Amino acid sequence: MKFLVVCFALFAVALSAPQSGPSTEPIPILKQEQEINPDGSYKWSYETGNGIAAEEQGFLKNAGDPEKEAQVAQGQYQYTDNEGNVFRVTYIADENGFQPTGDHLPTPPPIPEAIQRALAYLATAPPQPEDQQ
């Protein structure tokens, strides 16, 4: 019986302890807009009270040519971290995939000069026949 009383006491203490998780306070939406056009183009944007903002516009590229049609979307979003730093990402998404840019995103190292020369040479060299096996 003492064991149950101790367990209930510990449970009550755990429930009354302050929680350090995310806030449950609602975040206000400061601005929200959207537009959808009959030709399939669109744009939307929103901004919240905690520093999150996003916008995007899109359209169908080469409409009417099924072989070359591609949906294109471009936009940006930003948010603020717990230390007050603002992170902004700009992107385009099309037939070449999702292509984000942002100051905080990693970038590839520069291509060494010798490899750039080799690539330039290969681009101008005549095509070679493939070996038949």
PDB file of C-alpha atoms in Angstrom:
ATOM      1  CA  MET A   1       0.000   0.000   0.000  1.00  0.00           C
ATOM      2  CA  LYS A   2       2.853   2.395   0.847  1.00  0.00           C
ATOM      3  CA  PHE A   3       4.288   1.666  -2.584  1.00  0.00           C
ATOM      4  CA  LEU A   4       1.078   2.836  -4.295  1.00  0.00           C
ATOM      5  CA  VAL A   5       0.957   6.021  -2.217  1.00  0.00           C
ATOM      6  CA  VAL A   6       4.576   6.798  -3.144  1.00  0.00           C
ATOM      7  CA  CYS A   7       3.858   6.114  -6.850  1.00  0.00           C
ATOM      8  CA  PHE A   8       0.813   8.420  -6.830  1.00  0.00           C
ATOM      9  CA  ALA A   9       2.825  11.121  -5.050  1.00  0.00           C
ATOM     10  CA  LEU A  10       5.617  10.918  -7.652  1.00  0.00           C
ATOM     11  CA  PHE A  11       3.038  10.983 -10.445  1.00  0.00           C
ATOM     12  CA  ALA A  12       1.416  14.118  -8.980  1.00  0.00           C
ATOM     13  CA  VAL A  13       4.823  15.842  -8.683  1.00  0.00           C
ATOM     14  CA  ALA A  14       5.648  14.964 -12.294  1.00  0.00           C
ATOM     15  CA  LEU A  15       2.360  16.433 -13.525  1.00  0.00           C
ATOM     16  CA  SER A  16       2.857  19.651 -11.587  1.00  0.00           C
ATOM     17  CA  ALA A  17       6.425  20.210 -12.859  1.00  0.00           C
ATOM     18  CA  PRO A  18       6.793  22.985 -15.464  1.00  0.00           C
ATOM     19  CA  GLN A  19       6.861  21.694 -19.013  1.00  0.00           C
ATOM     20  CA  SER A  20       9.766  22.757 -21.232  1.00  0.00           C
ATOM     21  CA  GLY A  21       8.191  21.710 -24.525  1.00  0.00           C
ATOM     22  CA  PRO A  22       6.806  23.901 -27.291  1.00  0.00           C
ATOM     23  CA  SER A  23       4.332  26.620 -26.424  1.00  0.00           C
ATOM     24  CA  THR A  24       0.674  25.810 -26.925  1.00  0.00           C
ATOM     25  CA  GLU A  25      -0.233  29.471 -27.393  1.00  0.00           C
ATOM     26  CA  PRO A  26      -1.868  29.997 -30.806  1.00  0.00           C
ATOM     27  CA  ILE A  27       0.259  31.830 -33.386  1.00  0.00           C
ATOM     28  CA  PRO A  28      -1.738  34.503 -35.266  1.00  0.00           C
ATOM     29  CA  ILE A  29      -1.852  34.584 -39.058  1.00  0.00           C
ATOM     30  CA  LEU A  30      -1.067  38.181 -39.999  1.00  0.00           C
ATOM     31  CA  LYS A  31      -1.597  37.870 -43.751  1.00  0.00           C
ATOM     32  CA  GLN A  32      -2.858  35.187 -46.120  1.00  0.00           C
ATOM     33  CA  GLU A  33      -3.563  35.542 -49.837  1.00  0.00           C
ATOM     34  CA  GLN A  34      -4.169  33.105 -52.676  1.00  0.00           C
ATOM     35  CA  GLU A  35      -5.071  33.328 -56.328  1.00  0.00           C
ATOM     36  CA  ILE A  36      -5.838  30.447 -58.693  1.00  0.00           C
ATOM     37  CA  ASN A  37      -6.335  31.298 -62.359  1.00  0.00           C
ATOM     38  CA  PRO A  38      -8.231  29.337 -65.066  1.00  0.00           C
ATOM     39  CA  ASP A  39      -5.001  28.810 -67.046  1.00  0.00           C
ATOM     40  CA  GLY A  40      -3.488  26.843 -64.114  1.00  0.00           C
ATOM     41  CA  SER A  41      -1.235  29.608 -62.866  1.00  0.00           C
ATOM     42  CA  TYR A  42      -1.423  30.469 -59.206  1.00  0.00           C
ATOM     43  CA  LYS A  43       0.156  32.413 -56.387  1.00  0.00           C
ATOM     44  CA  TRP A  44      -0.163  32.355 -52.627  1.00  0.00           C
ATOM     45  CA  SER A  45       1.489  33.939 -49.604  1.00  0.00           C
ATOM     46  CA  TYR A  46       1.176  34.044 -45.835  1.00  0.00           C
ATOM     47  CA  GLU A  47       2.858  35.572 -42.810  1.00  0.00           C
ATOM     48  CA  THR A  48       2.516  34.517 -39.170  1.00  0.00           C
ATOM     49  CA  GLY A  49       3.067  36.297 -35.872  1.00  0.00           C
ATOM     50  CA  ASN A  50       6.196  34.302 -35.052  1.00  0.00           C
ATOM     51  CA  GLY A  51       8.228  35.445 -38.075  1.00  0.00           C
ATOM     52  CA  ILE A  52       7.347  32.719 -40.568  1.00  0.00           C
ATOM     53  CA  ALA A  53       6.555  33.979 -44.076  1.00  0.00           C
ATOM     54  CA  ALA A  54       6.225  32.218 -47.421  1.00  0.00           C
ATOM     55  CA  GLU A  55       5.121  32.956 -50.957  1.00  0.00           C
ATOM     56  CA  GLU A  56       4.994  30.997 -54.195  1.00  0.00           C
ATOM     57  CA  GLN A  57       3.816  31.436 -57.759  1.00  0.00           C
ATOM     58  CA  GLY A  58       3.515  28.762 -60.402  1.00  0.00           C
ATOM     59  CA  PHE A  59       2.466  28.078 -63.959  1.00  0.00           C
ATOM     60  CA  LEU A  60       2.446  25.375 -66.609  1.00  0.00           C
ATOM     61  CA  LYS A  61       5.417  25.738 -68.966  1.00  0.00           C
ATOM     62  CA  ASN A  62       4.894  24.772 -72.637  1.00  0.00           C
ATOM     63  CA  ALA A  63       1.172  24.204 -72.136  1.00  0.00           C
ATOM     64  CA  GLY A  64      -0.421  22.175 -74.933  1.00  0.00           C
ATOM     65  CA  ASP A  65       2.768  20.269 -75.824  1.00  0.00           C
ATOM     66  CA  PRO A  66       2.568  17.048 -73.771  1.00  0.00           C
ATOM     67  CA  GLU A  67       6.194  16.161 -74.566  1.00  0.00           C
ATOM     68  CA  LYS A  68       7.535  19.448 -73.148  1.00  0.00           C
ATOM     69  CA  GLU A  69       4.975  20.449 -70.493  1.00  0.00           C
ATOM     70  CA  ALA A  70       6.383  21.102 -67.046  1.00  0.00           C
ATOM     71  CA  GLN A  71       4.931  22.608 -63.894  1.00  0.00           C
ATOM     72  CA  VAL A  72       7.079  25.493 -62.637  1.00  0.00           C
ATOM     73  CA  ALA A  73       6.941  26.868 -59.103  1.00  0.00           C
ATOM     74  CA  GLN A  74       9.139  29.559 -57.638  1.00  0.00           C
ATOM     75  CA  GLY A  75       9.040  31.269 -54.309  1.00  0.00           C
ATOM     76  CA  GLN A  76      10.635  31.837 -50.951  1.00  0.00           C
ATOM     77  CA  TYR A  77      10.106  31.136 -47.283  1.00  0.00           C
ATOM     78  CA  GLN A  78      11.711  32.439 -44.113  1.00  0.00           C
ATOM     79  CA  TYR A  79      11.662  31.674 -40.433  1.00  0.00           C
ATOM     80  CA  THR A  80      13.373  32.849 -37.248  1.00  0.00           C
ATOM     81  CA  ASP A  81      15.216  30.447 -34.941  1.00  0.00           C
ATOM     82  CA  ASN A  82      15.253  30.575 -31.131  1.00  0.00           C
ATOM     83  CA  GLU A  83      18.307  32.885 -31.134  1.00  0.00           C
ATOM     84  CA  GLY A  84      16.597  35.446 -33.389  1.00  0.00           C
ATOM     85  CA  ASN A  85      18.452  34.541 -36.618  1.00  0.00           C
ATOM     86  CA  VAL A  86      16.348  34.855 -39.768  1.00  0.00           C
ATOM     87  CA  PHE A  87      16.776  32.081 -42.338  1.00  0.00           C
ATOM     88  CA  ARG A  88      15.542  32.712 -45.881  1.00  0.00           C
ATOM     89  CA  VAL A  89      15.329  30.176 -48.703  1.00  0.00           C
ATOM     90  CA  THR A  90      14.537  31.099 -52.299  1.00  0.00           C
ATOM     91  CA  TYR A  91      13.713  28.285 -54.703  1.00  0.00           C
ATOM     92  CA  ILE A  92      12.574  27.237 -58.133  1.00  0.00           C
ATOM     93  CA  ALA A  93      11.082  23.842 -58.927  1.00  0.00           C
ATOM     94  CA  ASP A  94      10.714  22.803 -62.545  1.00  0.00           C
ATOM     95  CA  GLU A  95      11.680  20.004 -64.924  1.00  0.00           C
ATOM     96  CA  ASN A  96      15.191  20.186 -63.410  1.00  0.00           C
ATOM     97  CA  GLY A  97      13.950  19.479 -59.864  1.00  0.00           C
ATOM     98  CA  PHE A  98      13.873  21.521 -56.665  1.00  0.00           C
ATOM     99  CA  GLN A  99      16.668  24.132 -56.608  1.00  0.00           C
ATOM    100  CA  PRO A 100      16.932  26.014 -53.302  1.00  0.00           C
ATOM    101  CA  THR A 101      19.326  28.871 -52.496  1.00  0.00           C
ATOM    102  CA  GLY A 102      20.062  30.474 -49.160  1.00  0.00           C
ATOM    103  CA  ASP A 103      23.027  31.915 -47.288  1.00  0.00           C
ATOM    104  CA  HIS A 104      22.859  29.124 -44.698  1.00  0.00           C
ATOM    105  CA  LEU A 105      22.727  26.243 -47.215  1.00  0.00           C
ATOM    106  CA  PRO A 106      25.952  24.387 -48.003  1.00  0.00           C
ATOM    107  CA  THR A 107      27.569  24.935 -51.407  1.00  0.00           C
ATOM    108  CA  PRO A 108      29.929  22.627 -53.305  1.00  0.00           C
ATOM    109  CA  PRO A 109      33.636  23.445 -53.334  1.00  0.00           C
ATOM    110  CA  PRO A 110      35.038  25.096 -56.482  1.00  0.00           C
ATOM    111  CA  ILE A 111      36.097  22.819 -59.335  1.00  0.00           C
ATOM    112  CA  PRO A 112      39.917  22.655 -59.604  1.00  0.00           C
ATOM    113  CA  GLU A 113      41.372  24.464 -62.618  1.00  0.00           C
ATOM    114  CA  ALA A 114      42.880  21.282 -64.150  1.00  0.00           C
ATOM    115  CA  ILE A 115      39.489  19.562 -64.112  1.00  0.00           C
ATOM    116  CA  GLN A 116      37.812  22.640 -65.632  1.00  0.00           C
ATOM    117  CA  ARG A 117      40.336  22.544 -68.499  1.00  0.00           C
ATOM    118  CA  ALA A 118      39.723  18.807 -69.011  1.00  0.00           C
ATOM    119  CA  LEU A 119      35.948  19.333 -69.078  1.00  0.00           C
ATOM    120  CA  ALA A 120      36.313  22.186 -71.576  1.00  0.00           C
ATOM    121  CA  TYR A 121      38.496  19.976 -73.795  1.00  0.00           C
ATOM    122  CA  LEU A 122      36.045  17.078 -73.621  1.00  0.00           C
ATOM    123  CA  ALA A 123      33.168  19.398 -74.541  1.00  0.00           C
ATOM    124  CA  THR A 124      34.932  20.376 -77.787  1.00  0.00           C
ATOM    125  CA  ALA A 125      36.352  16.937 -78.680  1.00  0.00           C
ATOM    126  CA  PRO A 126      34.555  14.987 -81.407  1.00  0.00           C
ATOM    127  CA  PRO A 127      32.425  12.070 -80.180  1.00  0.00           C
ATOM    128  CA  GLN A 128      34.207   8.728 -80.075  1.00  0.00           C
ATOM    129  CA  PRO A 129      32.531   5.500 -81.231  1.00  0.00           C
ATOM    130  CA  GLU A 130      31.587   3.201 -78.390  1.00  0.00           C
ATOM    131  CA  ASP A 131      33.402  -0.112 -78.076  1.00  0.00           C
ATOM    132  CA  GLN A 132      31.290  -3.033 -79.189  1.00  0.00           C
ATOM    133  CA  GLN A 133      31.448  -6.085 -76.951  1.00  0.00           C
TER     134      GLN A 133
END
